[in-house]
Amino acid sequence: MSAAHAGQFALLKQGRFAPFFFTQFLGAANDNLFKFALTVLVTYQLQVSWLPAQMAGLVIGALFILPFVLLSATAGQWADKYDKARIMRAVKLLEIGIMTLAGLGFWFQLVPLLLACVLLMGLHSTFFGPVKYAYLPQHLSERELTGGNGLVEMGTFVAILLGNVGGGLLMSIPQTGAHWVAVACLGVAVLGWLTSARIPASPASDPGLKLNWNPFSETWRNLQLARQYPSVFRSLLGISWMWFFGAVFLAQFPSFARDVLGGNEQVASLLLVVFSVGIAVGSLLCETFSHRHVEIGLVPIGALGMTVFAFDLYLASQAVPATTGALLSVGEFVAQPAHWRVMADLALLAFSAGLYSVPMYALIQLRAQPSHRARIIAANNILNALFMIVSSLLAGAMLGAGFSIPQVFGATAVLNILVVGYVFWLMPEYIVRLVMLVVTRVVYRLKVRGDEHLPTDGAAILVCNHVSFIDAVILGVCSPRPMVFLMDHRIFKTPGIGWFFRAVKAIPIAPQKEDPQAYEQAFERARQVLRDGDLLCLFPEGAITKDGRMQPFKAGIMKILASDPVPVIPAALHNLWGSSFSRIEGAAMARPLRRGLFNRIGLVVGEPIPPEAVTPEALQVRVQSLLDEPSP
């Protein structure tokens, strides 16, 4: 098995990924070790009159993300203009300097200096962020992107876990805890710089870019640049909402553990362990659920889980028994059954967030133009920061108005329904892909062979035999990007699934004798799809088979290739004849689920054929040969 197909964990053994992974892992761990240690310091150990304990997490979070708002646009320019490996090494040197100052702050308990270091670590992460996500598509293929992003997300949240647990444990050491935190922060920074030295060269994607040093005008320009790619920009909004949502919970863990659950510092760390493990598992399983493609159909599932389990966390918090006296230790906390529901909700909420976020990140990396990718990711960081700032302000306002922490969680869960629903309304492709997943994982069990022949960019035509009313669904779920279908206008209007064909922007075509104008308009729209560099799918038989045998291919494809010569990719659907959506009974769904659930079907994709070698007869022979192969 090649490295490209050996699974995501094989990347951890490769020089193109492992040094980068451990560099970003150590950076995230240090961010959170430092921030959580500071939060524990001002929440449990110091009484700072101008920084109330309940607001400490919000203030620290707001300071950390402020540089993302102000300087992400500049960071995006640098990542597009210069070698990304060099930038990462420079950022790691900056981290060593910041952690030296932070060490002094912890040693002498200088809270203003520590808050200044929070701002500087935000600056460090601002310049690392665009490089981090622009690096991945430069070194990973489409089939590796979801797995690579899953590993990065897993690593980030395991780093958050270790950093927070480490910060909490070190700060709990009597008398010398702050000293140990100072040593640990500096040591992790040095280790991160050493791993960055092994990151391979990552050449600039736009070396001729002229830098704009005005952060405000460049921020606006980056946001406008992102809006030129509607699917990418809407995914940016979706990711930013996830950070809004997550920031509400992460910032409140220390206060939630102490004031609501009656737990000590270790209980706050336990909640972070549960949350981090949940999101790490969800992120890792994205590759398995998506069959090593960028599968955004997982996003609605994750969004639903985020709402359900966040709201149940609110309900579970109401059932927690009141505590008096000393704060609970971890052992005392887990001994109470009511607390297990709280931990289960946190774990499943985080698991859902992993399913939600990883496909969105992969989609942005796949569809953003390479020369602008880092600036698009910078726009994402800007939006993330703005959403997190609003999150902190809104949560702080609600707490100041007398809301309890569980009530803030419940309100966030309800708001999630509205915001995510709006994102899906703007971009129905997410729901369409979910429908495809259900059909190909529940009604059928789809196996694919040769999907590496489906192009991730550039114009091409896919041709396939036409066996059932849901052939477009089957083909669509196998493609690494949206494809546009040219199909019979009667199928386009089929009750029950016609909405799906409209959602995927299929092109209905009527016979020339029946409606000459609609016939020509359909071909013109098909040509425009190819001119836009997209993937077009045709069923050259012109209609669904009525007897299970392939019908003669019509010459319509030649009409398209005459003006737009592009590669043609043959494909064959196996075992769909006789299923619920075929015409074996004379009409689809005459006997629903006639073969039950999970019946096996297959798709075989052949190598592209150059346009000059295409004829209807030759195409039919090639598709028939794929049909004669064993089913995957």
XYZ file of N, CA, C and O in Angstrom, residues 339-490:
608
model
N -22.759 13.748 37.612
C -21.632 14.359 36.909
C -21.255 13.581 35.645
O -20.625 14.134 34.741
N -21.620 12.299 35.585
C -21.310 11.516 34.389
C -22.103 12.016 33.183
O -21.613 11.986 32.060
N -23.312 12.446 33.408
C -24.105 13.010 32.301
C -23.452 14.286 31.781
O -23.402 14.521 30.568
N -22.948 15.104 32.696
C -22.248 16.327 32.284
C -21.045 15.982 31.413
O -20.821 16.575 30.345
N -20.253 15.015 31.851
C -19.055 14.641 31.086
C -19.417 14.010 29.742
O -18.751 14.252 28.731
N -20.495 13.197 29.711
C -20.927 12.607 28.440
C -21.364 13.685 27.459
O -21.037 13.631 26.257
N -22.099 14.680 27.949
C -22.527 15.773 27.068
C -21.332 16.543 26.520
O -21.294 16.885 25.333
N -20.357 16.809 27.376
C -19.161 17.521 26.914
C -18.417 16.713 25.856
O -17.978 17.253 24.826
N -18.270 15.403 26.098
C -17.546 14.559 25.151
C -18.267 14.499 23.806
O -17.638 14.629 22.742
N -19.580 14.333 23.807
C -20.333 14.201 22.561
C -20.466 15.545 21.853
O -20.485 15.609 20.615
N -20.571 16.620 22.624
C -20.567 17.955 22.014
C -19.257 18.176 21.260
O -19.238 18.642 20.108
N -18.146 17.836 21.918
C -16.833 18.021 21.290
C -16.653 17.095 20.101
O -16.095 17.489 19.066
N -17.101 15.838 20.219
C -17.047 14.892 19.100
C -17.780 15.469 17.891
O -17.281 15.414 16.759
N -18.943 16.047 18.116
C -19.722 16.643 17.035
C -18.992 17.827 16.421
O -19.031 18.032 15.194
N -18.314 18.624 17.261
C -17.562 19.768 16.736
C -16.423 19.307 15.833
O -16.093 19.979 14.848
N -15.819 18.154 16.145
C -14.782 17.602 15.268
C -15.337 17.228 13.911
O -14.738 17.529 12.866
N -16.507 16.555 13.892
C -17.150 16.210 12.619
C -17.525 17.461 11.833
O -17.510 17.459 10.599
N -17.867 18.512 12.534
C -18.315 19.760 11.911
C -17.157 20.532 11.278
O -17.277 21.047 10.160
N -16.032 20.599 11.981
C -14.987 21.542 11.561
C -14.010 20.984 10.540
O -13.603 21.697 9.613
N -13.598 19.717 10.677
C -12.542 19.181 9.814
C -12.924 19.229 8.334
O -12.124 19.678 7.498
N -14.135 18.779 7.932
C -14.473 18.868 6.502
C -14.503 20.298 5.981
O -14.174 20.545 4.819
N -14.893 21.249 6.831
C -14.915 22.645 6.388
C -13.511 23.161 6.118
O -13.260 23.835 5.111
N -12.576 22.854 7.002
C -11.188 23.265 6.774
C -10.645 22.643 5.488
O -9.967 23.317 4.689
N -10.926 21.362 5.283
C -10.423 20.685 4.086
C -11.033 21.281 2.825
O -10.349 21.438 1.804
N -12.323 21.620 2.870
C -12.970 22.218 1.694
C -12.322 23.559 1.337
O -12.077 23.854 0.165
N -12.039 24.373 2.340
C -11.405 25.674 2.088
C -10.045 25.481 1.431
O -9.706 26.154 0.449
N -9.257 24.558 1.949
C -7.927 24.322 1.390
C -8.002 23.788 -0.031
O -7.167 24.121 -0.872
N -9.013 22.958 -0.304
C -9.132 22.342 -1.625
C -9.603 23.331 -2.673
O -9.125 23.328 -3.810
N -10.549 24.197 -2.317
C -11.193 25.047 -3.317
C -10.604 26.442 -3.428
O -10.872 27.149 -4.403
N -9.840 26.883 -2.440
C -9.224 28.205 -2.543
C -8.112 28.173 -3.590
O -7.368 27.191 -3.691
N -7.998 29.234 -4.366
C -6.947 29.316 -5.383
C -5.577 29.289 -4.707
O -5.334 30.033 -3.750
N -4.646 28.422 -5.154
C -3.363 28.270 -4.451
C -2.616 29.571 -4.224
O -2.027 29.771 -3.159
N -2.620 30.475 -5.198
C -1.854 31.714 -5.049
C -2.443 32.640 -3.989
O -1.770 33.555 -3.517
N -3.727 32.405 -3.612
C -4.381 33.247 -2.614
C -4.714 32.473 -1.338
O -5.370 33.000 -0.456
N -4.262 31.223 -1.254
C -4.756 30.338 -0.191
C -4.447 30.881 1.200
O -5.308 30.884 2.082
N -3.224 31.334 1.424
C -2.871 31.815 2.766
C -3.680 33.048 3.136
O -4.068 33.219 4.301
N -3.951 33.919 2.155
C -4.751 35.103 2.464
C -6.209 34.741 2.729
O -6.877 35.377 3.553
N -6.710 33.708 2.050
C -8.058 33.225 2.347
C -8.098 32.687 3.781
O -9.048 32.937 4.540
N -7.058 31.947 4.167
C -7.002 31.405 5.525
C -6.833 32.544 6.534
O -7.369 32.498 7.646
N -6.105 33.585 6.140
C -6.004 34.760 7.010
C -7.377 35.392 7.201
O -7.726 35.828 8.310
N -8.159 35.447 6.127
C -9.531 35.960 6.255
C -10.324 35.090 7.223
O -11.128 35.595 8.018
N -10.092 33.783 7.168
C -10.745 32.885 8.114
C -10.342 33.230 9.545
O -11.190 33.285 10.447
N -9.055 33.479 9.758
C -8.586 33.820 11.104
C -9.178 35.133 11.588
O -9.478 35.290 12.781
N -9.314 36.091 10.667
C -9.922 37.370 11.038
C -11.363 37.145 11.498
O -11.793 37.643 12.549
N -12.116 36.392 10.693
C -13.506 36.126 11.050
C -13.586 35.327 12.348
O -14.439 35.594 13.210
N -12.696 34.321 12.491
C -12.687 33.550 13.739
C -12.484 34.466 14.942
O -13.175 34.346 15.962
N -11.514 35.374 14.810
C -11.204 36.262 15.922
C -12.376 37.181 16.239
O -12.728 37.385 17.408
N -12.991 37.737 15.190
C -14.144 38.612 15.414
C -15.275 37.858 16.104
O -15.892 38.360 17.052
N -15.537 36.639 15.644
C -16.610 35.853 16.246
C -16.274 35.509 17.700
O -17.157 35.503 18.573
N -14.996 35.224 17.994
C -14.619 34.878 19.361
C -14.683 36.096 20.283
O -15.065 35.972 21.456
N -14.339 37.256 19.758
C -14.455 38.471 20.552
C -15.919 38.747 20.877
O -16.288 39.049 22.021
N -16.772 38.632 19.848
C -18.201 38.820 20.085
C -18.708 37.784 21.083
O -19.530 38.082 21.960
N -18.199 36.549 20.958
C -18.574 35.489 21.899
C -18.216 35.883 23.329
O -19.033 35.744 24.247
N -16.995 36.377 23.520
C -16.564 36.772 24.864
C -17.406 37.924 25.392
O -17.822 37.914 26.565
N -17.664 38.913 24.532
C -18.458 40.065 24.970
C -19.888 39.663 25.298
O -20.454 40.099 26.310
N -20.471 38.811 24.441
C -21.856 38.399 24.668
C -21.976 37.549 25.924
O -22.881 37.740 26.746
N -21.046 36.588 26.092
C -21.076 35.752 27.296
C -20.860 36.618 28.540
O -21.538 36.430 29.568
N -19.919 37.565 28.469
C -19.681 38.450 29.600
C -20.895 39.299 29.917
O -21.235 39.501 31.088
N -21.579 39.806 28.885
C -22.782 40.608 29.094
C -23.899 39.780 29.733
O -24.609 40.253 30.631
N -24.045 38.534 29.287
C -25.081 37.668 29.856
C -24.785 37.350 31.318
O -25.684 37.380 32.173
N -23.516 37.059 31.617
C -23.152 36.780 33.006
C -23.330 38.021 33.870
O -23.811 37.932 35.007
N -22.969 39.192 33.298
C -23.153 40.433 34.034
C -24.608 40.784 34.268
O -24.948 41.471 35.238
N -25.476 40.306 33.379
C -26.917 40.572 33.509
C -27.604 39.587 34.441
O -28.823 39.660 34.616
N -26.834 38.650 35.002
C -27.420 37.734 35.961
C -27.684 36.337 35.457
O -28.207 35.493 36.191
N -27.329 36.050 34.197
C -27.483 34.687 33.685
C -26.484 33.772 34.389
O -25.342 34.181 34.673
N -26.877 32.546 34.619
C -25.940 31.560 35.138
C -25.128 30.982 33.985
O -25.514 31.116 32.812
N -24.021 30.320 34.318
C -23.198 29.701 33.276
C -23.988 28.644 32.495
O -23.938 28.619 31.261
N -24.756 27.738 33.156
C -25.569 26.795 32.372
C -26.573 27.475 31.454
O -26.832 26.993 30.350
N -27.136 28.596 31.875
C -28.072 29.317 31.005
C -27.361 29.880 29.776
O -27.936 29.907 28.677
N -26.128 30.310 29.950
C -25.345 30.766 28.791
C -25.131 29.603 27.833
O -25.254 29.747 26.608
N -24.835 28.410 28.359
C -24.667 27.231 27.511
C -25.962 26.913 26.756
O -25.941 26.620 25.556
N -27.082 26.947 27.449
C -28.363 26.643 26.809
C -28.711 27.644 25.716
O -29.185 27.261 24.640
N -28.460 28.938 25.976
C -28.739 29.959 24.967
C -27.857 29.768 23.737
O -28.301 29.963 22.597
N -26.615 29.372 23.957
C -25.704 29.129 22.839
C -26.190 27.961 21.991
O -26.094 27.989 20.755
N -26.722 26.926 22.638
C -27.246 25.776 21.897
C -28.418 26.181 21.004
O -28.503 25.758 19.843
N -29.315 27.007 21.524
C -30.455 27.464 20.722
C -29.987 28.346 19.571
O -30.448 28.222 18.435
N -29.030 29.231 19.858
C -28.505 30.107 18.821
C -27.820 29.310 17.719
O -27.851 29.688 16.543
N -27.230 28.179 18.067
C -26.571 27.322 17.082
C -27.543 26.854 16.008
O -27.191 26.771 14.824
N -28.767 26.544 16.391
C -29.773 26.112 15.416
C -29.994 27.199 14.375
O -30.025 26.935 13.161
N -30.128 28.435 14.831
C -30.431 29.543 13.926
C -29.259 29.848 13.005
O -29.429 29.991 11.784
N -28.059 29.929 13.563
C -26.898 30.342 12.766
C -26.512 29.266 11.760
O -26.312 29.543 10.566
N -26.409 28.018 12.223
C -26.003 26.940 11.318
C -27.075 26.702 10.263
O -26.773 26.439 9.099
N -28.337 26.814 10.662
C -29.411 26.689 9.678
C -29.296 27.730 8.582
O -29.534 27.443 7.402
N -28.908 28.952 8.957
C -28.733 30.016 7.966
C -27.572 29.701 7.029
O -27.668 29.904 5.808
N -26.467 29.178 7.573
C -25.321 28.815 6.733
C -25.721 27.730 5.731
O -25.382 27.786 4.550
N -26.487 26.732 6.182
C -26.909 25.653 5.285
C -27.915 26.158 4.249
O -27.958 25.659 3.127
N -28.714 27.144 4.630
C -29.647 27.739 3.666
C -28.875 28.479 2.573
O -29.224 28.412 1.391
N -27.799 29.172 2.958
C -26.960 29.851 1.975
C -26.217 28.861 1.090
O -25.963 29.132 -0.082
N -25.853 27.719 1.655
C -25.038 26.743 0.940
C -25.666 25.354 1.085
O -25.206 24.529 1.882
N -26.720 25.078 0.312
C -27.419 23.788 0.449
C -26.559 22.578 0.087
O -26.975 21.452 0.312
N -25.371 22.816 -0.471
C -24.487 21.698 -0.816
C -24.208 20.807 0.392
O -24.062 19.589 0.261
N -24.162 21.399 1.592
C -23.932 20.588 2.790
C -25.058 19.573 2.997
O -24.814 18.402 3.305
N -26.305 20.030 2.841
C -27.454 19.134 3.030
C -27.512 18.121 1.892
O -27.821 16.942 2.109
N -27.207 18.563 0.683
C -27.199 17.651 -0.465
C -26.209 16.514 -0.224
O -26.506 15.333 -0.451
N -25.021 16.863 0.261
C -24.022 15.826 0.511
C -24.455 14.892 1.644
O -24.137 13.701 1.624
N -25.184 15.418 2.613
C -25.702 14.559 3.671
C -26.683 13.539 3.105
O -26.647 12.352 3.462
N -27.572 13.990 2.198
C -28.513 13.075 1.558
C -27.752 11.987 0.799
O -28.084 10.794 0.855
N -26.705 12.404 0.082
C -25.889 11.441 -0.648
C -25.273 10.410 0.299
O -25.243 9.212 0.004
N -24.785 10.876 1.438
C -24.182 9.958 2.394
C -25.196 8.943 2.907
O -24.898 7.754 3.022
N -26.406 9.412 3.228
C -27.434 8.500 3.740
C -27.769 7.441 2.691
O -27.852 6.243 2.989
N -27.932 7.881 1.438
C -28.297 6.942 0.378
C -27.199 5.906 0.173
O -27.469 4.702 0.030
N -25.952 6.351 0.173
C -24.852 5.438 -0.154
C -24.305 4.689 1.057
O -23.436 3.843 0.902
N -24.786 4.992 2.267
C -24.328 4.264 3.453
C -25.453 3.482 4.129
O -25.173 2.600 4.938
N -26.730 3.791 3.821
C -27.857 3.126 4.477
C -28.670 2.318 3.470
O -28.826 1.107 3.592
N -29.220 3.028 2.446
C -29.992 2.310 1.429
C -29.069 1.366 0.664
O -29.440 0.236 0.337
N -27.867 1.843 0.373
C -26.874 1.039 -0.346
C -25.578 0.996 0.451
O -25.365 1.801 1.353
N -24.721 0.070 0.086
C -23.350 0.042 0.584
C -22.446 0.202 -0.622
O -22.205 -0.750 -1.369
N -21.970 1.407 -0.841
C -21.220 1.745 -2.051
C -19.739 1.434 -1.892
O -19.110 1.803 -0.897
N -19.184 0.766 -2.893
C -17.740 0.559 -2.996
C -17.275 1.145 -4.323
O -17.952 0.999 -5.348
N -16.120 1.794 -4.298
C -15.630 2.506 -5.480
C -14.228 2.014 -5.825
O -13.405 1.772 -4.933
N -13.968 1.881 -7.111
C -12.623 1.573 -7.593
C -12.273 2.540 -8.710
O -13.088 2.822 -9.584
N -11.067 3.075 -8.665
C -10.613 3.984 -9.716
C -10.982 5.431 -9.490
O -10.856 6.258 -10.409
N -11.428 5.788 -8.263
C -11.845 7.179 -8.046
C -10.683 8.158 -8.106
O -10.894 9.372 -8.152
N -9.437 7.644 -8.122
C -8.308 8.558 -8.305
C -8.313 9.193 -9.686
O -7.604 10.188 -9.934
N -9.103 8.640 -10.630
C -9.201 9.221 -11.969
C -10.146 10.416 -12.018
O -10.192 11.115 -13.040
N -10.902 10.646 -10.948
C -11.791 11.814 -10.912
C -10.946 13.039 -10.582
O -10.310 13.099 -9.529
N -10.925 14.046 -11.440
C -10.019 15.185 -11.240
C -10.487 16.104 -10.121
O -11.688 16.320 -9.934
N -9.535 16.641 -9.371
C -9.867 17.592 -8.314
C -9.966 19.024 -8.834
O -10.461 19.900 -8.129
N -9.485 19.282 -10.046
C -9.645 20.602 -10.657
C -9.588 20.455 -12.174
O -9.206 19.412 -12.697
N -9.972 21.510 -12.858
C -9.954 21.499 -14.312
C -11.215 20.909 -14.912
O -11.909 20.088 -14.301
N -11.523 21.356 -16.148
C -12.731 20.911 -16.838
C -12.592 19.475 -17.322
O -11.530 19.061 -17.783
N -13.674 18.721 -17.229
C -13.713 17.341 -17.720
C -15.166 16.906 -17.807
O -16.057 17.531 -17.219
N -15.404 15.828 -18.555
C -16.737 15.249 -18.666
C -16.690 13.823 -18.151
O -15.817 13.036 -18.541
N -17.619 13.485 -17.264
C -17.784 12.116 -16.789
C -18.988 11.509 -17.506
O -20.060 12.121 -17.560
N -18.818 10.317 -18.082
C -19.942 9.625 -18.721
C -20.154 8.293 -18.013
O -19.202 7.645 -17.574
N -21.430 7.887 -17.905
C -21.741 6.687 -17.127
C -23.014 6.041 -17.664
O -23.859 6.717 -18.277
N -23.135 4.735 -17.431
C -24.392 4.069 -17.753
C -25.495 4.573 -16.832
O -25.238 5.025 -15.721
N -26.761 4.488 -17.310
C -27.892 5.086 -16.579
C -28.829 3.966 -16.141
O -29.576 3.414 -16.941
N -28.791 3.649 -14.831
C -29.489 2.471 -14.327
C -30.681 2.831 -13.444
O -31.658 2.095 -13.391
N -30.628 3.967 -12.742
C -31.683 4.269 -11.771
C -31.880 5.771 -11.646
O -31.119 6.571 -12.194
N -32.906 6.115 -10.867
C -33.223 7.523 -10.658
C -32.229 8.216 -9.728
O -32.255 9.443 -9.626
N -31.405 7.468 -9.050
C -30.460 8.109 -8.121
C -29.017 7.928 -8.566
O -28.093 8.056 -7.774
N -28.811 7.679 -9.852
C -27.436 7.580 -10.350
C -26.636 8.843 -10.048
O -25.447 8.777 -9.716
N -27.292 10.005 -10.173
C -26.590 11.267 -9.909
C -26.155 11.349 -8.454
O -25.082 11.882 -8.139
N -26.978 10.826 -7.552
C -26.619 10.832 -6.133
C -25.373 9.976 -5.901
O -24.445 10.370 -5.193
N -25.367 8.795 -6.515
C -24.236 7.879 -6.336
C -22.955 8.497 -6.874
O -21.903 8.486 -6.215
N -23.027 9.053 -8.066
C -21.836 9.648 -8.668
C -21.383 10.875 -7.895
O -20.181 11.103 -7.707
N -22.358 11.667 -7.444
C -22.013 12.898 -6.744
C -21.235 12.656 -5.466
O -20.315 13.402 -5.132
N -21.584 11.607 -4.724
C -20.907 11.362 -3.457
C -19.477 10.860 -3.659
O -18.642 10.958 -2.762
N -19.185 10.344 -4.846
C -17.839 9.831 -5.122
C -16.889 10.911 -5.609
O -15.676 10.715 -5.618
N -17.432 12.032 -6.038
C -16.595 13.076 -6.622
C -15.963 13.942 -5.544
O -16.627 14.310 -4.571
N -14.685 14.306 -5.691
C -14.040 15.170 -4.703
C -14.501 16.618 -4.776
O -14.123 17.421 -3.933
N -15.308 16.948 -5.762
C -15.845 18.306 -5.899
C -17.224 18.208 -6.535
O -17.593 17.179 -7.104
N -18.022 19.268 -6.460
C -19.355 19.213 -7.061
C -19.264 18.982 -8.565
O -18.368 19.496 -9.236
N -20.190 18.189 -9.095
C -20.288 18.035 -10.540
C -21.679 18.451 -10.984
O -22.644 18.376 -10.221
N -21.775 18.906 -12.212
C -23.047 19.362 -12.774
C -23.563 18.273 -13.713
O -22.828 17.788 -14.569
N -24.833 17.901 -13.557
C -25.411 16.802 -14.322
C -26.292 17.344 -15.443
O -27.102 18.248 -15.239
N -26.120 16.777 -16.627
C -27.021 17.031 -17.751
C -27.960 15.831 -17.810
O -27.513 14.696 -18.020
N -29.264 16.063 -17.590
C -30.173 14.921 -17.460
C -31.527 15.200 -18.107
O -31.912 16.354 -18.328
N -32.216 14.128 -18.393
C -33.544 14.180 -18.992
C -34.470 15.048 -18.138
O -34.529 14.904 -16.917
N -35.200 15.945 -18.802
C -36.035 16.896 -18.063
C -37.134 16.206 -17.265
O -37.607 16.726 -16.257
N -37.535 14.996 -17.679
C -38.561 14.280 -16.933
C -38.014 13.754 -15.608
O -38.702 13.776 -14.589
